[in-house]
């Protein structure tokens, strides 16, 4: 990055200027003498040629007009100007010089009693004036030298002013560039002083941590912990005391009610003596990273549970088959009127129930082992409703089926998809403890994002809805808002897994207090034979 050190540049300029002055002092001074009296011309020339202070090259002009003409053609270092000239007096000459933007040090020679003229001439920018008294010729070279030095000093000052103005503009540009970079880095930045007060923050920080009062001036522990004093393991204090960079993770609920995770990194900022006077804190939003990590952990847990379930199911399967076989053998041996027959039938029902549970466990743990067939989703919905309709009716939940055109087939596993629909309807049921309705519709859609045609099935309930703060988490394994006896938090994550195995997708729309709608998309099967 281009950065200009102000003091360094000023030093450089000073050096440059002083060399220029040294050079000019050793060269011949080009002087223009505007004087109408030849006698005075001669006297002045003689006096200046005798000077030991400087070497001079003198050109004379007998009138103001001639002087201006010479100025147009030649370069002069200094002008010696008599005030009393015919046609054009000294002031008019000065005015003409100004009009032509000629900036040459000029010394005016005035007669006795002309001080007022001299004051006016000074206002017009002459370097000095001299009265034609007895001794003036001997002082002339010194006056010229002084005028030259003053003029040079003025020139240097002006140059310095211009360069400083230029440097200031560049500094402002650099500052703006830096500010833009700082606000575009996608991370928060704050600077904290020794009293833990925030002395500066970037725009990102102000957007992330919206507060009623200004962040600047606020103690860092109020901003991050809403505390009233320093945190127990204060990373700012550690950085002030040790000068070592500190890194911690911190989570908080933001102004929208969402939990956010941040990584804070503190770096010491030192003054010219090497003392730590402030601490810079970099604030990175790692919420997505943390939730990904959690997902990975939870998916791992789910996989482990799946393994366990499938192992258990396999081990239970063999003895169960034995129990069923023997029960059925006994049923054949015992007559229908035998009082023990009813007991045996109950055992058989129990064993059959266990066999279904084992089968389901195996299905859950290995969804990809299922056979896929062409399915009409209306039929799958019908079959699912047969299983759950009664339960819903008892709880005052009405099912409304929106009419639809015949649907194209999809490729899938009936039991698995039923499982998904059941999970969704069970969730709706729990969201409507006082009753309500579930509206079911099915249609075809084209998704322009992946250019696929889908059959979409919608389940819209009139329940309590899903708060914005948790809607991103409901598909996470084990995420539940229900008591332990009602929910394990696996329903939607299993549904999600099954839909993924069908190359489909699931979406949710909900507003707290206004129900929830789940949409499940299944790719339309491209079968040559159809049904
Ligand atoms: N229709 C819905 N209305 C309101 N909230 C819902 C709805 N469906 C899901 N949720 C929310 O999503 C959470 C997760 O749902 P999920 O089905 O994964 O688990 P669960 O129902 O809590 O437990 P499980 O399904 O394992 O018995 C629920 O606890 C609930 O907070
Ligand atoms: Mg559920």
XYZ file of C-alpha atoms and ligand atoms in Angstrom:
563
model
C 0.000 0.000 0.000
C 1.152 3.539 -0.833
C 1.627 5.535 2.288
C 3.205 8.943 2.668
C 5.019 9.923 5.795
C 4.212 13.602 6.171
C 7.305 14.621 8.166
C 9.689 12.765 5.860
C 8.344 14.546 2.791
C 8.534 17.968 4.478
C 12.184 17.330 5.367
C 12.916 16.366 1.779
C 11.312 19.543 0.465
C 13.278 21.715 2.914
C 16.513 20.108 1.800
C 15.672 20.654 -1.862
C 14.874 24.300 -1.248
C 18.033 25.035 0.701
C 20.163 23.671 -2.157
C 18.280 25.945 -4.541
C 19.089 28.982 -2.300
C 22.753 28.053 -2.027
C 22.994 27.813 -5.799
C 21.342 31.169 -6.380
C 23.658 33.031 -3.968
C 26.731 32.215 -6.079
C 25.212 33.339 -9.440
C 25.067 36.799 -11.044
C 21.912 38.746 -10.194
C 20.014 40.054 -13.212
C 18.743 43.498 -12.249
C 16.380 45.762 -14.171
C 16.766 49.432 -13.280
C 13.761 51.584 -14.256
C 14.956 55.169 -13.927
C 14.381 58.093 -16.290
C 17.298 60.218 -15.160
C 20.552 59.150 -16.945
C 22.486 60.811 -14.169
C 20.800 58.706 -11.492
C 21.115 55.627 -13.671
C 24.870 56.114 -13.748
C 25.144 56.803 -10.030
C 23.150 53.656 -9.150
C 25.085 51.480 -11.606
C 28.400 52.693 -10.230
C 27.299 52.057 -6.669
C 26.121 48.537 -7.440
C 29.191 47.606 -9.461
C 31.266 48.453 -6.415
C 29.265 46.013 -4.246
C 31.198 43.241 -2.521
C 27.990 41.429 -1.592
C 26.962 40.240 -5.026
C 27.747 40.268 -8.727
C 25.160 42.057 -10.802
C 24.194 42.289 -14.437
C 22.279 45.570 -14.811
C 19.866 46.493 -17.612
C 18.416 49.987 -17.629
C 15.064 51.266 -18.826
C 14.401 54.988 -19.176
C 10.627 54.736 -18.771
C 7.932 52.452 -17.341
C 6.838 51.419 -20.847
C 10.395 50.416 -21.794
C 10.730 48.541 -18.488
C 7.557 46.521 -19.177
C 8.740 45.729 -22.697
C 12.040 44.406 -21.338
C 10.191 42.333 -18.765
C 8.208 40.666 -21.513
C 11.357 39.576 -23.358
C 13.849 38.820 -20.591
C 14.159 37.200 -17.180
C 15.145 39.361 -14.185
C 15.840 38.436 -10.588
C 15.106 41.871 -9.132
C 13.737 45.309 -10.191
C 14.868 48.675 -8.928
C 12.034 51.083 -9.704
C 11.967 54.849 -9.434
C 8.546 56.127 -8.354
C 8.698 59.422 -10.280
C 8.655 58.419 -13.924
C 7.116 60.359 -16.791
C 3.787 59.004 -18.287
C 3.624 55.995 -15.984
C 4.602 56.380 -12.322
C 5.988 53.583 -10.137
C 2.562 52.537 -8.810
C 1.143 52.250 -12.331
C 4.197 50.193 -13.287
C 3.497 47.864 -10.356
C -0.145 47.574 -11.352
C 0.917 46.585 -14.897
C 3.306 43.984 -13.488
C 0.525 42.513 -11.410
C -1.758 42.416 -14.474
C 0.923 40.440 -16.306
C 1.295 38.151 -13.257
C 4.970 38.986 -12.912
C 6.249 37.989 -9.515
C 9.718 39.583 -9.304
C 11.039 41.205 -6.116
C 10.833 44.968 -6.644
C 12.398 47.785 -4.647
C 10.916 51.242 -5.116
C 13.036 54.394 -4.931
C 11.018 57.356 -3.668
C 11.789 60.997 -3.087
C 11.470 62.812 0.257
C 7.947 63.141 1.632
C 6.600 60.248 -0.430
C 6.099 57.807 2.466
C 2.417 57.430 1.679
C 3.293 56.241 -1.805
C 5.705 53.788 -0.238
C 2.952 52.356 2.017
C 0.639 51.961 -0.981
C 3.433 50.293 -2.936
C 4.072 47.882 -0.043
C 0.392 46.945 -0.158
C 0.846 46.149 -3.842
C 3.531 43.665 -2.926
C 6.875 45.435 -3.367
C 9.713 43.953 -1.373
C 11.102 47.217 0.013
C 11.439 50.912 -0.631
C 14.300 53.321 -0.274
C 14.398 57.094 0.102
C 16.722 59.038 -2.116
C 18.723 60.432 0.791
C 22.407 61.160 0.838
C 23.549 57.703 1.872
C 21.068 55.526 -0.042
C 23.467 54.471 -2.790
C 25.802 52.762 -0.304
C 22.942 50.779 1.253
C 21.409 49.732 -2.056
C 23.206 46.360 -2.458
C 22.257 45.339 1.083
C 18.621 46.286 0.488
C 18.615 44.267 -2.749
C 20.145 41.267 -1.009
C 17.549 41.451 1.779
C 14.720 41.727 -0.765
C 16.036 38.708 -2.647
C 16.264 36.676 0.546
C 12.736 37.666 1.646
C 11.396 36.802 -1.805
C 13.123 33.425 -1.753
C 11.752 32.703 1.702
C 8.248 33.581 0.547
C 8.661 31.328 -2.479
C 9.814 28.479 -0.271
C 6.885 29.019 2.088
C 4.420 28.990 -0.788
C 5.963 25.840 -2.233
C 5.851 24.185 1.154
C 2.211 25.207 1.582
C 1.320 23.750 -1.818
C 3.170 20.520 -1.171
C 1.616 20.168 2.269
C -1.830 20.726 0.772
C -1.061 18.037 -1.830
C 0.173 15.637 0.843
C -2.951 16.285 2.903
C -5.151 15.438 -0.070
C -3.149 12.228 -0.629
C -3.411 11.369 3.053
C -7.178 11.870 2.971
C -7.391 9.612 -0.100
C -5.290 6.939 1.612
C -7.421 7.267 4.742
C -10.639 6.797 2.765
C -9.120 3.812 0.948
C -8.131 2.242 4.251
C -11.572 2.875 5.721
C -13.187 1.173 2.724
C -10.865 -1.808 3.044
C -11.530 -2.035 6.780
C -15.280 -1.985 6.326
C -15.166 -4.473 3.448
C -13.107 -7.187 5.167
C -16.278 -8.867 6.397
C -15.104 -8.867 10.001
C -15.684 -6.533 12.921
C -12.847 -4.413 14.320
C -12.740 -2.415 17.533
C -10.013 -0.585 19.448
C -10.191 -0.581 23.230
C -8.279 1.754 25.578
C -6.806 0.910 28.983
C -10.191 1.554 30.628
C -11.689 -1.100 28.333
C -13.681 1.584 26.533
C -14.181 1.265 22.778
C -12.468 4.218 21.132
C -13.054 3.153 17.526
C -15.070 0.559 15.611
C -15.615 -0.246 11.942
C -18.952 -0.243 10.097
C -19.349 -4.052 10.175
C -19.155 -3.984 13.950
C -21.889 -1.345 14.133
C -24.120 -3.393 11.812
C -23.608 -6.634 13.762
C -23.956 -5.158 17.243
C -26.851 -2.745 16.844
C -27.355 -1.058 20.204
C -29.491 1.851 21.388
C -26.414 3.838 22.322
C -23.225 4.490 20.357
C -20.671 1.661 20.434
C -17.907 4.233 20.754
C -17.273 5.019 24.389
C -19.000 1.812 25.538
C -16.969 -0.637 27.673
C -16.239 -3.853 25.759
C -17.747 -6.019 28.535
C -21.101 -4.206 28.084
C -21.042 -4.835 24.343
C -20.033 -8.501 24.455
C -21.390 -9.728 27.786
C -23.860 -7.035 28.827
C -21.865 -7.105 32.056
C -21.160 -4.373 34.575
C -17.455 -5.082 35.047
C -14.536 -6.870 33.403
C -14.978 -10.515 32.439
C -13.277 -13.092 34.702
C -10.839 -14.201 32.023
C -10.588 -10.867 30.274
C -8.639 -11.262 27.021
C -8.156 -7.484 26.703
C -6.501 -7.356 30.154
C -4.307 -10.344 29.237
C -3.185 -8.548 26.058
C -2.493 -5.292 27.951
C -0.494 -7.181 30.597
C 1.426 -9.674 28.453
C 1.413 -8.108 24.988
C 0.537 -11.554 23.647
C -2.175 -12.068 21.022
C -5.251 -13.745 22.573
C -7.937 -15.740 20.787
C -11.290 -16.843 22.246
C -14.679 -17.996 21.031
C -17.730 -16.228 22.301
C -21.439 -16.711 21.685
C -24.388 -14.434 22.326
C -28.006 -13.821 21.350
C -28.133 -10.896 18.931
C -30.783 -8.157 18.585
C -32.861 -10.426 16.264
C -32.943 -13.128 18.925
C -30.495 -15.372 17.010
C -27.565 -17.132 18.657
C -24.336 -15.985 17.075
C -20.844 -17.361 17.490
C -17.790 -15.141 17.204
C -14.056 -15.614 17.301
C -12.286 -12.692 18.978
C -8.579 -12.017 18.411
C -6.838 -9.268 20.360
C -3.577 -7.606 19.276
C -1.635 -5.009 21.306
C -1.196 -1.514 19.848
C 1.907 0.329 21.061
C 2.945 3.976 21.190
C 6.377 5.247 20.057
C 7.936 4.146 23.382
C 6.725 0.590 22.915
C 4.087 0.865 25.668
C 0.788 -0.892 25.006
C -1.790 1.889 24.967
C -4.681 0.208 23.158
C -5.832 -3.222 22.041
C -7.195 -4.011 18.591
C -9.867 -6.714 18.593
C -10.798 -8.595 15.417
C -14.338 -10.046 15.587
C -15.128 -12.874 13.140
C -18.605 -14.355 12.731
C -18.152 -18.152 12.889
C -21.833 -19.054 13.387
C -22.024 -21.039 10.148
C -18.776 -22.843 10.863
C -19.975 -23.806 14.367
C -23.346 -25.067 13.129
C -21.574 -27.092 10.408
C -19.328 -28.610 13.062
C -22.368 -29.434 15.208
C -24.103 -30.979 12.217
C -21.084 -33.131 11.490
C -20.977 -34.269 15.111
C -24.714 -34.920 15.179
C -24.737 -36.704 11.845
C -21.984 -38.868 13.259
C -24.122 -39.577 16.312
C -27.090 -40.417 14.121
C -24.976 -42.784 12.077
C -23.775 -44.451 15.297
C -27.369 -44.838 16.511
C -28.286 -46.245 13.114
C -25.496 -48.820 13.377
C -26.584 -49.740 16.886
C -30.230 -50.038 15.838
C -29.432 -52.218 12.873
C -27.175 -54.466 14.991
C -29.904 -54.835 17.592
C -32.545 -55.493 14.954
C -30.462 -58.264 13.395
C -29.859 -59.910 16.764
C -33.538 -59.688 17.736
C -34.725 -60.974 14.403
C -33.662 -64.639 14.812
C -35.140 -65.299 18.277
C -38.303 -63.460 17.148
C -38.717 -65.717 14.148
C -38.311 -68.671 16.559
C -40.992 -67.305 18.916
C -43.409 -66.709 16.016
C -42.817 -70.183 14.562
C -43.438 -71.894 17.900
C -46.536 -69.797 18.630
C -47.968 -70.638 15.237
C -47.083 -74.341 15.783
C -48.877 -74.275 19.118
C -51.873 -72.510 17.530
C -52.172 -75.392 15.103
C -51.995 -77.921 17.941
C -54.569 -76.231 20.181
C -58.203 -76.278 19.143
C -60.078 -73.025 18.584
C -62.255 -73.566 21.668
C -59.335 -74.065 24.005
C -59.321 -71.283 26.685
C -55.531 -70.951 26.156
C -56.054 -70.176 22.477
C -56.816 -66.485 23.212
C -53.625 -66.180 25.219
C -51.657 -67.641 22.315
C -53.279 -65.203 19.869
C -52.234 -62.295 22.134
C -48.647 -63.618 22.184
C -48.709 -63.896 18.384
C -49.970 -60.292 18.011
C -47.230 -59.070 20.329
C -44.572 -61.008 18.427
C -45.868 -59.684 15.075
C -45.720 -56.136 16.497
C -42.118 -56.784 17.586
C -41.304 -58.042 14.078
C -42.701 -54.791 12.579
C -40.671 -52.698 14.995
C -37.527 -54.630 14.080
C -38.332 -54.171 10.396
C -38.792 -50.430 10.935
C -35.534 -50.201 12.820
C -33.774 -51.838 9.898
C -35.527 -49.453 7.511
C -34.445 -46.401 9.504
C -30.862 -47.428 9.766
C -30.412 -48.373 6.124
C -32.817 -46.343 4.020
C -30.767 -46.885 0.869
C -31.391 -50.615 1.019
C -34.987 -50.103 -0.027
C -36.365 -51.070 -3.333
C -37.663 -48.235 -5.406
C -40.735 -48.518 -7.602
C -42.869 -46.123 -9.638
C -45.361 -44.470 -7.312
C -48.397 -42.258 -7.568
C -48.005 -39.847 -4.651
C -51.817 -39.487 -4.296
C -51.914 -43.192 -3.447
C -49.066 -42.771 -0.956
C -50.985 -39.905 0.706
C -54.174 -42.033 0.806
C -52.323 -44.964 2.400
C -50.731 -42.698 5.000
C -54.024 -41.069 5.918
C -55.576 -44.489 6.579
C -52.964 -44.952 9.320
C -53.336 -41.579 11.041
C -56.797 -40.196 10.185
C -58.503 -41.654 13.253
C -55.937 -40.322 15.686
C -56.258 -36.863 14.145
C -60.035 -36.920 14.195
C -60.061 -37.720 17.909
C -57.872 -34.671 18.479
C -60.175 -32.401 16.490
C -57.806 -32.052 13.550
C -59.455 -31.799 10.147
C -57.721 -33.041 7.006
C -58.472 -31.052 3.864
C -57.342 -32.536 0.516
C -56.976 -29.944 -2.234
C -58.149 -31.406 -5.552
C -55.413 -31.924 -8.090
C -54.818 -33.156 -11.619
C -53.545 -36.754 -11.962
C -49.879 -36.709 -10.983
C -46.979 -38.070 -13.015
C -45.192 -40.990 -11.369
C -42.161 -40.605 -9.143
C -39.609 -43.241 -8.262
C -39.517 -44.145 -4.587
C -40.175 -46.451 -1.707
C -43.759 -46.437 -0.427
C -42.939 -47.259 3.225
C -40.206 -44.642 3.393
C -42.318 -41.876 1.912
C -45.199 -42.826 4.196
C -42.754 -42.470 7.048
C -41.963 -38.917 5.932
C -45.631 -37.946 5.602
C -46.404 -39.491 8.996
C -43.573 -37.574 10.671
C -44.820 -34.308 9.175
C -48.411 -34.913 10.219
C -47.353 -35.964 13.706
C -45.444 -32.692 14.041
C -48.538 -30.766 12.884
C -50.588 -32.657 15.416
C -48.224 -31.635 18.224
C -48.389 -28.018 17.015
C -52.189 -27.984 17.337
C -53.003 -29.275 20.838
C -56.484 -27.697 20.733
C -57.276 -28.955 17.216
C -57.000 -27.304 13.795
C -56.536 -28.353 10.205
C -53.960 -29.849 7.881
C -54.330 -28.951 4.224
C -52.712 -31.409 1.826
C -52.102 -30.621 -1.820
C -49.993 -32.082 -4.609
C -48.907 -30.576 -7.886
C -46.160 -30.532 -10.488
C -43.570 -27.747 -10.648
C -40.499 -26.887 -12.660
C -37.522 -25.682 -10.677
C -35.557 -23.162 -12.762
C -32.559 -23.523 -10.426
C -31.795 -27.125 -11.358
C -34.049 -27.379 -14.456
C -35.860 -30.375 -12.954
C -39.570 -31.218 -12.925
C -40.932 -32.222 -9.557
C -44.099 -33.435 -7.909
C -44.493 -31.270 -4.847
C -46.606 -32.364 -1.878
C -47.593 -29.652 0.597
C -48.659 -30.104 4.203
C -49.959 -26.820 5.620
C -51.135 -26.767 9.216
C -52.834 -24.110 11.333
C -50.638 -24.730 14.368
C -48.450 -22.428 16.453
C -45.822 -22.145 13.728
C -42.033 -22.131 14.005
C -40.139 -19.151 15.482
C -37.627 -17.490 13.122
C -34.840 -18.144 15.611
C -35.098 -21.960 15.311
C -36.297 -22.496 11.758
C -32.733 -23.171 10.542
C -32.254 -25.864 13.161
C -35.395 -28.014 12.863
C -33.759 -30.489 10.459
C -30.775 -30.956 12.791
C -30.686 -34.395 14.391
C -31.876 -34.268 18.017
C -33.195 -30.742 17.720
C -36.514 -30.613 19.525
C -38.608 -28.118 21.419
C -40.731 -30.889 22.906
C -40.497 -32.610 26.296
C -38.459 -35.827 26.390
C -41.518 -38.062 26.356
C -42.909 -36.389 23.222
C -39.947 -35.824 20.947
C -36.453 -37.051 20.260
C -35.777 -34.444 17.572
C -35.153 -37.154 14.958
C -38.406 -36.944 12.958
C -37.399 -34.229 10.520
C -33.768 -35.294 10.208
C -34.900 -38.833 9.273
C -37.460 -37.333 6.845
C -34.684 -35.207 5.371
C -32.444 -38.278 4.948
C -35.202 -40.246 3.215
C -36.043 -37.373 0.844
C -32.374 -36.948 -0.012
C -32.189 -40.665 -0.830
C -35.031 -39.956 -3.286
C -33.054 -37.069 -4.847
C -35.765 -34.773 -3.571
C -35.801 -31.723 -1.354
C -37.791 -30.439 1.568
C -38.597 -26.802 2.295
C -40.418 -25.087 5.106
C -42.272 -21.806 5.402
C -43.600 -20.607 8.688
C -44.348 -17.597 10.798
C -44.807 -17.805 14.510
C -48.530 -18.050 15.345
C -49.523 -18.546 11.698
C -48.980 -22.270 11.092
C -46.288 -24.109 9.157
C -46.101 -25.422 5.596
C -43.723 -28.210 4.603
C -43.128 -28.803 0.884
C -41.574 -32.037 -0.327
C -40.247 -32.199 -3.879
C -39.821 -35.559 -5.656
C -38.240 -35.644 -9.136
C -40.697 -36.863 -11.768
C -39.717 -40.338 -12.996
C -38.700 -40.536 -16.628
C -40.107 -43.968 -17.277
C -40.729 -45.095 -20.848
C -43.668 -47.322 -19.865
C -45.270 -45.041 -17.286
C -47.693 -46.983 -15.048
N -45.561 -28.347 11.916
C -44.786 -27.812 12.870
N -45.216 -26.755 13.599
C -44.443 -26.199 14.548
N -43.203 -26.611 14.864
C -42.726 -27.677 14.185
C -43.471 -28.323 13.166
N -42.726 -29.326 12.655
C -41.556 -29.320 13.352
N -41.551 -28.342 14.282
C -40.461 -27.986 15.210
O -39.302 -28.689 14.781
C -38.754 -29.452 15.848
C -38.066 -30.694 15.280
O -38.996 -31.565 14.708
P -38.673 -33.106 14.637
O -39.803 -33.768 13.982
O -37.326 -33.265 14.000
O -38.492 -33.515 16.132
P -39.633 -33.672 17.235
O -40.958 -33.665 16.607
O -39.358 -32.637 18.257
O -39.267 -35.095 17.823
P -39.560 -36.502 17.093
O -40.067 -36.207 15.733
O -38.249 -37.184 17.087
O -40.551 -37.159 17.958
C -39.949 -29.731 16.740
O -39.545 -29.998 18.070
C -40.746 -28.438 16.609
O -40.210 -27.445 17.467
Mg -41.365 -34.890 14.928
